[in-house]
Coordinates of C-alpha atoms and ligand atoms in Angstrom, one line a residue:
M28 CA 73.2 58.5 21.5
I29 CA 76.4 57.1 21.0
V30 CA 77.6 58.3 17.4
C31 CA 81.1 56.8 17.5
V32 CA 81.1 53.3 19.4
C33 CA 84.8 53.0 18.8
K34 CA 85.5 56.4 20.8
S35 CA 82.4 56.4 23.0
V36 CA 81.5 59.9 21.6
S37 CA 77.7 60.9 21.8
D38 CA 75.8 63.4 19.8
R39 CA 75.7 65.7 22.6
T40 CA 79.4 65.7 22.8
I41 CA 79.8 66.6 19.1
R42 CA 77.1 69.2 19.5
A43 CA 78.8 70.7 22.5
S44 CA 82.0 70.8 20.7
I45 CA 80.4 72.5 17.6
K46 CA 78.9 75.0 19.9
D47 CA 82.4 75.6 21.3
G48 CA 83.8 76.5 18.0
M49 CA 84.5 73.4 16.0
D50 CA 83.2 74.0 12.7
S51 CA 84.9 71.2 10.7
F52 CA 84.8 67.6 10.5
D53 CA 88.6 67.5 10.8
E54 CA 88.6 69.3 14.1
L55 CA 86.0 67.1 15.5
Q56 CA 88.1 64.0 14.4
F57 CA 91.3 65.5 15.9
E58 CA 89.8 66.6 19.0
L59 CA 87.2 64.0 19.7
G60 CA 88.8 60.8 17.6
V61 CA 85.6 60.3 15.9
A62 CA 85.9 58.3 12.6
T63 CA 89.4 57.4 13.4
C64 CA 89.2 53.9 14.0
C65 CA 86.8 51.9 12.2
G66 CA 85.2 55.1 10.2
K67 CA 81.9 53.6 10.2
C68 CA 80.6 56.8 12.2
E69 CA 81.7 59.4 9.7
E70 CA 78.4 59.8 7.9
S71 CA 76.6 60.0 11.3
V72 CA 79.0 62.9 12.5
R73 CA 78.5 64.6 9.4
D74 CA 74.7 64.3 9.9
V75 CA 75.1 65.7 13.5
M76 CA 77.3 68.4 12.2
A77 CA 74.5 69.4 9.7
Q78 CA 71.7 69.3 12.1
S79 CA 73.7 71.8 14.1
G80 CA 73.9 74.1 11.1
V81 CA 77.6 73.4 10.3
C82 CA 78.5 72.4 6.9
A83 CA 80.3 69.1 7.1
S84 CA 81.9 69.7 3.7
R85 CA 82.7 73.4 4.0
C86 CA 81.0 74.1 1.0
G87 CA 80.2 77.8 2.3
V88 CA 76.4 77.2 2.3
T89 CA 74.8 78.2 5.5
H90 CA 72.6 75.5 6.6
P91 CA 69.6 76.7 8.7
V92 CA 68.9 75.2 12.1
H93 CA 65.5 73.7 12.3
P94 CA 63.8 75.7 14.9
V95 CA 62.2 72.6 16.5
A96 CA 64.5 70.0 17.0
P97 CA 63.9 67.3 14.3
A98 CA 62.3 64.0 16.0
V99 CA 62.7 61.9 13.0
A100 CA 66.0 61.4 10.9
P101 CA 66.4 64.0 8.2
Q102 CA 65.1 62.9 4.8
V103 CA 67.7 61.3 2.7
L104 CA 67.7 62.1 -0.8
P105 CA 68.6 59.1 -3.1
L106 CA 71.9 59.2 -5.1
T107 CA 71.9 59.3 -8.8
F108 CA 74.8 57.9 -10.5
Y109 CA 75.3 58.5 -14.4
E110 CA 77.3 56.0 -16.6
R111 CA 79.4 57.4 -19.1
K112 CA 78.8 56.0 -22.5
A113 CA 81.7 55.3 -24.6
A114 CA 81.6 57.5 -27.6
Ligands
LIG223 S1 82.4 54.1 15.2 FE1 83.5 56.0 15.0 S2 85.6 55.0 14.5 FE2 84.4 53.3 14.7

């Protein structure tokens, strides 16, 4: 599946690059050109990274790779924004 339409980069290419040692979003961006044009693919690239067990934010947490390739999209947790109240 094409992840980055602008640069015609597939999830397979991204996974292969991760397997070859690219373990940061910046490296993927530099080497493959993902998210360097319109930028709409950034979240999808980060999702592929997370599915490959690479932390897209380099938070230091090891993310386990699911033993069976997930056939469905990973669960997306809703974001909660808290509004600061004036004192
Ligand atoms: S879809 Fe990746 S930069 Fe536009």
